[in-house]
PDB file of C-alpha atoms in Angstrom:
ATOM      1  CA  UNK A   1     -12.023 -45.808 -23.762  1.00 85.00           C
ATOM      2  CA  UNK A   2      -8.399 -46.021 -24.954  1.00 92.00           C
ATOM      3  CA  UNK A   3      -5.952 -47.031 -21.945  1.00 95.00           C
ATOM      4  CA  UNK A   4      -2.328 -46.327 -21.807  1.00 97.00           C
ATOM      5  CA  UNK A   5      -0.431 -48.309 -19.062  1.00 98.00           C
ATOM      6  CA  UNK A   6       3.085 -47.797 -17.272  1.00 98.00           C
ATOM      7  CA  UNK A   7       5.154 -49.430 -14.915  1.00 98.00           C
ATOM      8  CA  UNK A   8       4.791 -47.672 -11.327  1.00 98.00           C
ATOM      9  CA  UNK A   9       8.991 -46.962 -10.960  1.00 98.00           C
ATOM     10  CA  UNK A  10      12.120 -47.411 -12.588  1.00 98.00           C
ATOM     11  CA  UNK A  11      15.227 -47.294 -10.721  1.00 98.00           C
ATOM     12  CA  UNK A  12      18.203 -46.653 -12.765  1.00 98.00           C
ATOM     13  CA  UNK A  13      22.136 -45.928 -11.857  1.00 98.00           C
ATOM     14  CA  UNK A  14      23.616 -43.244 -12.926  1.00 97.00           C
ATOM     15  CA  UNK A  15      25.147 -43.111 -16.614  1.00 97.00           C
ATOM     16  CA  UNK A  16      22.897 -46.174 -16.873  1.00 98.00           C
ATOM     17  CA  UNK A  17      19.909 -46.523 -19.382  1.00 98.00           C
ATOM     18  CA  UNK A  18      16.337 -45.689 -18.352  1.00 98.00           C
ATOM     19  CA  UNK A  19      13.361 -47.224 -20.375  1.00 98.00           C
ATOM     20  CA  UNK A  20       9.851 -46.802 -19.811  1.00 98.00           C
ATOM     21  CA  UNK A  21       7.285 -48.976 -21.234  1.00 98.00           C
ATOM     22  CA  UNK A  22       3.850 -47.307 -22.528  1.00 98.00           C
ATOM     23  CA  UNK A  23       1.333 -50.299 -23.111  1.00 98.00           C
ATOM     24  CA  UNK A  24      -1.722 -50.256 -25.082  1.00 97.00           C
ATOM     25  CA  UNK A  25      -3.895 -52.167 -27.547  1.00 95.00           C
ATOM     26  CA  UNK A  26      -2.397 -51.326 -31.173  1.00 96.00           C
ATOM     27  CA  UNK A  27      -0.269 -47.947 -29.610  1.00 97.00           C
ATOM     28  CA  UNK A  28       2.426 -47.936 -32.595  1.00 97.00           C
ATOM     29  CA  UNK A  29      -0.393 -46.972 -34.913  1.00 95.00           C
ATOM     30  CA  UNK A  30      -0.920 -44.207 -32.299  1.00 95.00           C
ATOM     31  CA  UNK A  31       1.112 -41.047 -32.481  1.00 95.00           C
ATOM     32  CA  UNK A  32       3.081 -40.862 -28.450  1.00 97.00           C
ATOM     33  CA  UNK A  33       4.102 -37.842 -26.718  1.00 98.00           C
ATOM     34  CA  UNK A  34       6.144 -37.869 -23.296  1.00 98.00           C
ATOM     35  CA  UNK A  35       5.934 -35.351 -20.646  1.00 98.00           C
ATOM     36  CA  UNK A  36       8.702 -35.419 -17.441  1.00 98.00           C
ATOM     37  CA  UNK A  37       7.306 -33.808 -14.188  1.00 98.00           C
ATOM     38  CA  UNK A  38       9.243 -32.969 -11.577  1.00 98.00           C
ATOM     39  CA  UNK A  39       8.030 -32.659  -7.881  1.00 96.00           C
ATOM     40  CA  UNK A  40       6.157 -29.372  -7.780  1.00 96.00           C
ATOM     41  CA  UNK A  41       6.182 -27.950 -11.134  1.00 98.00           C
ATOM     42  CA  UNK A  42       3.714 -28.467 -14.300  1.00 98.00           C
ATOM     43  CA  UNK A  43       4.516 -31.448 -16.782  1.00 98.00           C
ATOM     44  CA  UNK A  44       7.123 -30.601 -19.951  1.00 98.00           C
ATOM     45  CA  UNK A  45       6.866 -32.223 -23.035  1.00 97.00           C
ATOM     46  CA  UNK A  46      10.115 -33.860 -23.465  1.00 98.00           C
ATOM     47  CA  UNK A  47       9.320 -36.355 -26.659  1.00 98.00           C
ATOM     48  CA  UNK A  48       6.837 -36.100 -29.302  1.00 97.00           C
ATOM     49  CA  UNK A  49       5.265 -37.433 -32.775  1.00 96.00           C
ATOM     50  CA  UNK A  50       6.882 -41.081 -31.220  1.00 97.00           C
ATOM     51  CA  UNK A  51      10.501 -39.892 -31.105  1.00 97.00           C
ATOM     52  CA  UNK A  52      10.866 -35.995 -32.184  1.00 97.00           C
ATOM     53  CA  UNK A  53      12.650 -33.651 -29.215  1.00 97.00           C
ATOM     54  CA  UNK A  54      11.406 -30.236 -28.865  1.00 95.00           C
ATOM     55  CA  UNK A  55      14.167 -27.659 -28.440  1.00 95.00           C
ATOM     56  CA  UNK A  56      15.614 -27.740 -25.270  1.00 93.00           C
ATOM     57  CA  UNK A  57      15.508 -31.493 -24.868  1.00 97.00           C
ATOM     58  CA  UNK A  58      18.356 -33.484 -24.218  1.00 97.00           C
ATOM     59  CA  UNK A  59      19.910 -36.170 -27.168  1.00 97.00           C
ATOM     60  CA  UNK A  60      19.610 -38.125 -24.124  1.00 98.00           C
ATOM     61  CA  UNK A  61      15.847 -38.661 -24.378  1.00 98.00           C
ATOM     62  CA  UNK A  62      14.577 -40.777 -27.437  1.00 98.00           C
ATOM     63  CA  UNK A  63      11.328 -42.608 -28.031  1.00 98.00           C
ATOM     64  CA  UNK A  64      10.308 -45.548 -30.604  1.00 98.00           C
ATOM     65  CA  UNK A  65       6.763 -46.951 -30.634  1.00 98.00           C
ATOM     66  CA  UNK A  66       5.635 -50.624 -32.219  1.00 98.00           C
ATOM     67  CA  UNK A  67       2.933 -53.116 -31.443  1.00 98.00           C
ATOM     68  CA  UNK A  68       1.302 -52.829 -28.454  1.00 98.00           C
ATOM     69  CA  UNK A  69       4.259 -50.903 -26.473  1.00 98.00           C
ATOM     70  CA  UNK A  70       6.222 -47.626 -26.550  1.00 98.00           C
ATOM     71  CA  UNK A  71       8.989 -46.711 -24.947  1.00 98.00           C
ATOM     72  CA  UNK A  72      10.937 -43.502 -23.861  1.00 98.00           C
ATOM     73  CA  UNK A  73      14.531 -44.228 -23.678  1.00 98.00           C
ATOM     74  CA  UNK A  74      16.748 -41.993 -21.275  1.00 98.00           C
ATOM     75  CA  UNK A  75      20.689 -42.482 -22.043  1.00 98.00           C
ATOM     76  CA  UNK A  76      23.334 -41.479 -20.073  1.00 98.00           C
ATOM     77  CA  UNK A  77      20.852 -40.725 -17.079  1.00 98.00           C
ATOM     78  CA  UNK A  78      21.721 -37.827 -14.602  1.00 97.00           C
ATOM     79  CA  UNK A  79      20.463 -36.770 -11.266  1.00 97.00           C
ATOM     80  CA  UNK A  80      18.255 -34.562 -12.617  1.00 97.00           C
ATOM     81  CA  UNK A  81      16.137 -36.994 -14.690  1.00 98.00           C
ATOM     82  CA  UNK A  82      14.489 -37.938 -11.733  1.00 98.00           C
ATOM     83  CA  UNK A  83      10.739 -37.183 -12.103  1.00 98.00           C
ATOM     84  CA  UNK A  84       7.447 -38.751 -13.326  1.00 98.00           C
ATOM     85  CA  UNK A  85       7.059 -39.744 -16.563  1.00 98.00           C
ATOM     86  CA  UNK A  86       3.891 -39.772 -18.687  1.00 98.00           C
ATOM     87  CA  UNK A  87       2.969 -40.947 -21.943  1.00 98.00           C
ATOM     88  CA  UNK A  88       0.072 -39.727 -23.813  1.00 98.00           C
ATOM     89  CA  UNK A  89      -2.162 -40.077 -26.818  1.00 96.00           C
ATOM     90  CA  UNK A  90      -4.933 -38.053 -28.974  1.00 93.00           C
ATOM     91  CA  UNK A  91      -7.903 -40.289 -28.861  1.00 88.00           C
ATOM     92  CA  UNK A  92      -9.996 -39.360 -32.111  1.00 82.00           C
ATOM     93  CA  UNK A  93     -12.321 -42.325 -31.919  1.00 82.00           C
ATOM     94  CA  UNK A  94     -13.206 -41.343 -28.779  1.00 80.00           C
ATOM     95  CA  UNK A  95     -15.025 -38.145 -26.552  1.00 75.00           C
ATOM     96  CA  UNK A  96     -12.281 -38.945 -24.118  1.00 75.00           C
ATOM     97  CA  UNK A  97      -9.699 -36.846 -26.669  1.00 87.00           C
ATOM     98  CA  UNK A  98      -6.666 -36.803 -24.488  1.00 94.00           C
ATOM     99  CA  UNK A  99      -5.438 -39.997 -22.837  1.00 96.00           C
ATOM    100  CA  UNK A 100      -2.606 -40.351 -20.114  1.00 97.00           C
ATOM    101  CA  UNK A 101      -0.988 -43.151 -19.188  1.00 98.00           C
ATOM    102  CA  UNK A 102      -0.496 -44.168 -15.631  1.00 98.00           C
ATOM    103  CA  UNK A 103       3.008 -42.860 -14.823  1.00 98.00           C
ATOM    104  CA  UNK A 104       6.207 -44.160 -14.309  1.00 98.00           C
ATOM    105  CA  UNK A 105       8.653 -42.625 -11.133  1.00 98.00           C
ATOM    106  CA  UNK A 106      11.738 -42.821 -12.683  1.00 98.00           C
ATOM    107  CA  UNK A 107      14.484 -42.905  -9.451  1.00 98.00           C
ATOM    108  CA  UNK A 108      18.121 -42.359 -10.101  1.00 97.00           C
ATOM    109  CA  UNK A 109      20.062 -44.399  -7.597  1.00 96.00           C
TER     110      UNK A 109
ATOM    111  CA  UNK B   1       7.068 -17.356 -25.294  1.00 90.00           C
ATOM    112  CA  UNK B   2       3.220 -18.020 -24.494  1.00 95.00           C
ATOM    113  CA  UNK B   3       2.464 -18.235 -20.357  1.00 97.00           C
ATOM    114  CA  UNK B   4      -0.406 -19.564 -18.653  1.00 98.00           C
ATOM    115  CA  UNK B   5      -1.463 -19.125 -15.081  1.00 98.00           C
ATOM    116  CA  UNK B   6      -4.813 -20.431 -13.562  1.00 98.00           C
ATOM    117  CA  UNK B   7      -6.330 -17.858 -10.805  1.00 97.00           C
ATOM    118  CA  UNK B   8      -9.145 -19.301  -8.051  1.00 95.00           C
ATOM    119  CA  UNK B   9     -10.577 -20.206  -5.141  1.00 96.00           C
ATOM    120  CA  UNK B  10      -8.080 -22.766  -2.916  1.00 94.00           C
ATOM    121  CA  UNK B  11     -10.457 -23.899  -0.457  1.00 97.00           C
ATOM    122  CA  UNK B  12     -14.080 -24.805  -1.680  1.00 98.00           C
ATOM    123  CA  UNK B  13     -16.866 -26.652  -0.172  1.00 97.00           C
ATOM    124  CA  UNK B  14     -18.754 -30.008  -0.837  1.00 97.00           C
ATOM    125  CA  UNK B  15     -21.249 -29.810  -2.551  1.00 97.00           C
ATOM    126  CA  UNK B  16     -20.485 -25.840  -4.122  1.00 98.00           C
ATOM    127  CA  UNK B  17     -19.177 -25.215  -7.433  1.00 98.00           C
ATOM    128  CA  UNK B  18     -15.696 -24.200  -8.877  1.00 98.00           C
ATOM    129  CA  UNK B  19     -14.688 -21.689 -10.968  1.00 98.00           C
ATOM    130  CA  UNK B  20     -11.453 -20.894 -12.621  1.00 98.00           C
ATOM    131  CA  UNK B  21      -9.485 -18.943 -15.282  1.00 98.00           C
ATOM    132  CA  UNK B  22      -6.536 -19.263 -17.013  1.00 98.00           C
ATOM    133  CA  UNK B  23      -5.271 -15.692 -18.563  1.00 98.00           C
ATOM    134  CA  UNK B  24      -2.919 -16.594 -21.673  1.00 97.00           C
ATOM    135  CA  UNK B  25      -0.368 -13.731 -21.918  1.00 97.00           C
ATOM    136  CA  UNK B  26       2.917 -13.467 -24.345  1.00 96.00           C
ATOM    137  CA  UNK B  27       0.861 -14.799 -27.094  1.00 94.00           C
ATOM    138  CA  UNK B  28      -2.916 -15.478 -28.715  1.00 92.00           C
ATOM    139  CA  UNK B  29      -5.350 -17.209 -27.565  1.00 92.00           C
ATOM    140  CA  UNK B  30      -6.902 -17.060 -30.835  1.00 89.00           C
ATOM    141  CA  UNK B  31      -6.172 -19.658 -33.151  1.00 88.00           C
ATOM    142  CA  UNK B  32      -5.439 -22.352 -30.629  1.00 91.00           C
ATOM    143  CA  UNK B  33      -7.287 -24.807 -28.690  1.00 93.00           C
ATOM    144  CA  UNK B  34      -6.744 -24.517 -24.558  1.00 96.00           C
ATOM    145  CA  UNK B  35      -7.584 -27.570 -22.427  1.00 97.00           C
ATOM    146  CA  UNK B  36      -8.094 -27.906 -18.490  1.00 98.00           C
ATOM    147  CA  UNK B  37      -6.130 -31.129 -17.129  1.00 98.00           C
ATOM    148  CA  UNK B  38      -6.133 -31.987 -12.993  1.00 98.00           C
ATOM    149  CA  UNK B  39      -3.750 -34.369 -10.739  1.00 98.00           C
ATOM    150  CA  UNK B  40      -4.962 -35.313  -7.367  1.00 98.00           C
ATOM    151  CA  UNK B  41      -1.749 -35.888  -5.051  1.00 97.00           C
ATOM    152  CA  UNK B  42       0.384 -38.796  -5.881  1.00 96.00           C
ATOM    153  CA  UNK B  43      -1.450 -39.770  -8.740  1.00 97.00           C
ATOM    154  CA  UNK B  44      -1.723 -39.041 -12.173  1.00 97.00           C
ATOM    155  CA  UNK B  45      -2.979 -36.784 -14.708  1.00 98.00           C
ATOM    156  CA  UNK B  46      -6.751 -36.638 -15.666  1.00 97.00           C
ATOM    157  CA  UNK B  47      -7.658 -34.558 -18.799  1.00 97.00           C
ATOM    158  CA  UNK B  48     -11.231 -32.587 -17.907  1.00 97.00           C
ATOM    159  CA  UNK B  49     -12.070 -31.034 -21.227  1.00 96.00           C
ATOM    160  CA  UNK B  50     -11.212 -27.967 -23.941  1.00 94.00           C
ATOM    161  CA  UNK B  51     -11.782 -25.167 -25.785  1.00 94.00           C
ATOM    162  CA  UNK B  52     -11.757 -24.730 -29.741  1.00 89.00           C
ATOM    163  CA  UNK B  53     -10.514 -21.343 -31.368  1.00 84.00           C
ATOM    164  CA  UNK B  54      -8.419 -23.183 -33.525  1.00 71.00           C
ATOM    165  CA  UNK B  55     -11.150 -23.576 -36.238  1.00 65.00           C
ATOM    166  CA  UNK B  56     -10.227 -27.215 -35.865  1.00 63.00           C
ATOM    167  CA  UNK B  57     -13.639 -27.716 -35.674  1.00 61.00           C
ATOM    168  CA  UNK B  58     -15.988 -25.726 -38.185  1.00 59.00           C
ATOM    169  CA  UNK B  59     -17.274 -23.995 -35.000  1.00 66.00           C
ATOM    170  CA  UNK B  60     -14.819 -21.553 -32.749  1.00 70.00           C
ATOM    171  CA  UNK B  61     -15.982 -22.354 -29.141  1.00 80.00           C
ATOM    172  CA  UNK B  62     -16.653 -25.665 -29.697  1.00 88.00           C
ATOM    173  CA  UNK B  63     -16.129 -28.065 -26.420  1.00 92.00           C
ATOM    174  CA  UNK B  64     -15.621 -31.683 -25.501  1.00 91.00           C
ATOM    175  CA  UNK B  65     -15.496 -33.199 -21.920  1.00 94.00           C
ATOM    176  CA  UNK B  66     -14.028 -35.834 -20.463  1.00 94.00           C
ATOM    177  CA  UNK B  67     -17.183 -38.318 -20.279  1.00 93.00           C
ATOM    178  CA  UNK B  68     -16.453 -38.831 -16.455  1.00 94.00           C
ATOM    179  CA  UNK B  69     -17.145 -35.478 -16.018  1.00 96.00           C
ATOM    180  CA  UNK B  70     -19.334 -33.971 -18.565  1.00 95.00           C
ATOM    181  CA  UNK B  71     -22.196 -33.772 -16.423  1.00 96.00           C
ATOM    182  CA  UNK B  72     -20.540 -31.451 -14.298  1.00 98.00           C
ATOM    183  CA  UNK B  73     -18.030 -29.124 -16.405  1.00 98.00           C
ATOM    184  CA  UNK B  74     -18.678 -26.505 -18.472  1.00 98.00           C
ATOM    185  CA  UNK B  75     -15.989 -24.239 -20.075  1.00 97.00           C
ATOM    186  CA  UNK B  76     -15.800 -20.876 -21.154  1.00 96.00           C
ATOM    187  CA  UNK B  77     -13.218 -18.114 -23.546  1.00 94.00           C
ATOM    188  CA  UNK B  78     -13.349 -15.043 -23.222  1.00 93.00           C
ATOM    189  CA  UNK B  79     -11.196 -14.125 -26.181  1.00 90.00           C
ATOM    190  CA  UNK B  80     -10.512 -10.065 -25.483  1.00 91.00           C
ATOM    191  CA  UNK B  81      -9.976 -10.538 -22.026  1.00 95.00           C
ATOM    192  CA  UNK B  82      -7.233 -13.439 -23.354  1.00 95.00           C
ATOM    193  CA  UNK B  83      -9.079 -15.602 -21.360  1.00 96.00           C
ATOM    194  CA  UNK B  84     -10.593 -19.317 -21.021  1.00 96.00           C
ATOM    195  CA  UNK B  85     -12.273 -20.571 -17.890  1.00 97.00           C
ATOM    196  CA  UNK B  86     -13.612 -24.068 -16.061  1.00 98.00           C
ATOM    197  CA  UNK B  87     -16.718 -24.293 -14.309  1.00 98.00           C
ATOM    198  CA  UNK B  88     -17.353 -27.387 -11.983  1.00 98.00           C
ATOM    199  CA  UNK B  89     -20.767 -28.250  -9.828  1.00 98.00           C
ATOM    200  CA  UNK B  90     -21.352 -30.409  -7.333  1.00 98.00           C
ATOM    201  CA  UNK B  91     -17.950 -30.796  -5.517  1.00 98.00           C
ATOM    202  CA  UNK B  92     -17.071 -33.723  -3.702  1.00 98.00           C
ATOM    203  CA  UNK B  93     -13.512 -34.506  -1.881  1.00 98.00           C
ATOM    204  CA  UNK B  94     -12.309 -36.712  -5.074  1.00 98.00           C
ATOM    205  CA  UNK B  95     -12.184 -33.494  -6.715  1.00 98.00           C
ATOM    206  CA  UNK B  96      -9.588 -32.013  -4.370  1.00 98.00           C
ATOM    207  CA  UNK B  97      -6.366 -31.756  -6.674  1.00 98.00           C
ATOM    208  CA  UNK B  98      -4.129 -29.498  -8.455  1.00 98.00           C
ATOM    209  CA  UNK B  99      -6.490 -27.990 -11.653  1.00 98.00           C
ATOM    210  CA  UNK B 100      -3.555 -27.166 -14.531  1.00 98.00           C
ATOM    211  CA  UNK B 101      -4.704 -25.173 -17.962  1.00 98.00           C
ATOM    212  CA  UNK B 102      -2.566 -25.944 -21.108  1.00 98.00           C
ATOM    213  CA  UNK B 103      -2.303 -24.664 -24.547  1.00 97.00           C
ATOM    214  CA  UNK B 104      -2.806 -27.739 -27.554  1.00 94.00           C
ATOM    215  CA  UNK B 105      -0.950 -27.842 -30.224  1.00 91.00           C
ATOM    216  CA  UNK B 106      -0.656 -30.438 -32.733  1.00 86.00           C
ATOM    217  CA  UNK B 107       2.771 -32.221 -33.701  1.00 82.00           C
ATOM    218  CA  UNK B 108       1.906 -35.424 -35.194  1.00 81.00           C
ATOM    219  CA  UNK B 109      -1.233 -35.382 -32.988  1.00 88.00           C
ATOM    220  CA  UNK B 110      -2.548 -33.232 -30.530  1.00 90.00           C
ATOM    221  CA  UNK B 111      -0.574 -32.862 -27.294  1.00 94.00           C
ATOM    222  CA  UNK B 112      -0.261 -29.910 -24.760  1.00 96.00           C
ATOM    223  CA  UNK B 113       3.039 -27.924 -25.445  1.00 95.00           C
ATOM    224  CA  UNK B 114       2.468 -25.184 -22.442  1.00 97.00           C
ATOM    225  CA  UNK B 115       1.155 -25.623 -19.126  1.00 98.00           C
ATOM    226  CA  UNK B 116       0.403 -22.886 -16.452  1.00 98.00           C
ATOM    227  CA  UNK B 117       2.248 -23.770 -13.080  1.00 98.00           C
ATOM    228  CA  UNK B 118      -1.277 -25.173 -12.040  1.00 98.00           C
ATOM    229  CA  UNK B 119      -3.189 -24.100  -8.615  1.00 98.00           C
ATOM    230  CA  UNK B 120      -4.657 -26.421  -6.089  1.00 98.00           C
ATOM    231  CA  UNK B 121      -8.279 -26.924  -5.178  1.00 98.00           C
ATOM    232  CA  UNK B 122      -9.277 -28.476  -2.127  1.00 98.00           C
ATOM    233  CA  UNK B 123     -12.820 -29.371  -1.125  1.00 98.00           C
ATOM    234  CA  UNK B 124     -13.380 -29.272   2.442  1.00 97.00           C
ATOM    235  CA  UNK B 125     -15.847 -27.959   5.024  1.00 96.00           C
TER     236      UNK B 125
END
């Protein structure tokens, strides 16, 4: 099956730049959608389609995907960007339809 | 705006099975698929399997599993009670985690653009 793979943290300053990396075989002919999780709470969608916001997300947050890597892009970060990060494909080849990557703890210093 | 929340047993035993439903209020639950997706602590997310009402699929009802656990899940909709529900045998501690239900949509793909606040299940004697 389809595997999606992420760094374990990134620590960024604040104001600073956040990326994390999504890896996997041929992903940018894959559509990517990012979901932010904060301790305790249910996963948010915060990127989608490769680089679409829905409503309520932040300019801040952007996404590109090419190759074998995506990446959400967090500009400007704030204290409150501090959560797990997940990327995530639809998997139509396969029975395993929905495929999370590992998840990246994204640490604002 | 659509809400989810997942309603069941927090404690079950090794060995027993595990039943639980998600009531969709503040929208249908027609016309969508709904998916059940669990986290163990610390680690990440694992989708289990969903639910076609969406007519995706020529068939309303219509499931797929996560192959890891297919032997073991079945789910259920009751569509007038606004309803969908996961049913897991033979329970072992690798199945303690938090059990979330989310609503698909498709935006490109398919992704999950609600989630209900998710409920944990542990499996101890």
């Amino acid at each position: 099956s389809y595997v999606l793979t992420q760094p374990p943290s990134v620590s960024v300053a604040p104001g600073q730049t956040a990326r994390i990396a999504c890896g996997g075989n041929n992903i940018g002919t894959k559509s990517v959608h990012w979901y932010q999780q904060k301790p305790g709470q249910a996963p948010v969608l915060v990127v989608y389609d490769d680089s679409d916001r829905p409503s309520g997300t932040p300019e801040r947050f952007s996404g590109s995907n090419s190759g074998n890597t995506a990446t959400l892009t967090i500009t400007r970060v704030e204290a409150g960007d501090e959560a797990d990060y997940y990327c995530q494909v639809w998997d139509s080849a396969s029975d395993l339809c929905y495929v999370f990557g590992t998840g990246t703890k994204v640490t604002v210093l | 705006q659509v809400q989810l929340q997942e309603s069941g047993p927090g404690l079950v035993k090794p060995s027993e099975t595990l039943s639980l439903t998600c009531t969709v209020s503040g929208g249908s639950i027609n016309g969508y698929d709904w998916s059940w997706i669990r986290q163990p602590a610390g680690k990440g997310l694992e989708w289990i399997g969903h639910i076609q009402t969406s007519g995706r699929t020529q068939t309303s009802g219509t499931t797929n599993y996560n192959p890891s656990l297919k032997s073991r899940v079945t789910l259920s909709v009751d569509t007038s009670k606004k309803q969908f529900s996961l049913r897991l045998t033979s329970l072992s501690a690798a199945d303690t985690a938090v059990y979330y239900c989310a609503r698909e949509e498709v935006k490109g793909t398919w992704l999950f653009d609600n989630w209900g606040q998710g409920t944990l299940v542990t499996v101890s004697s």
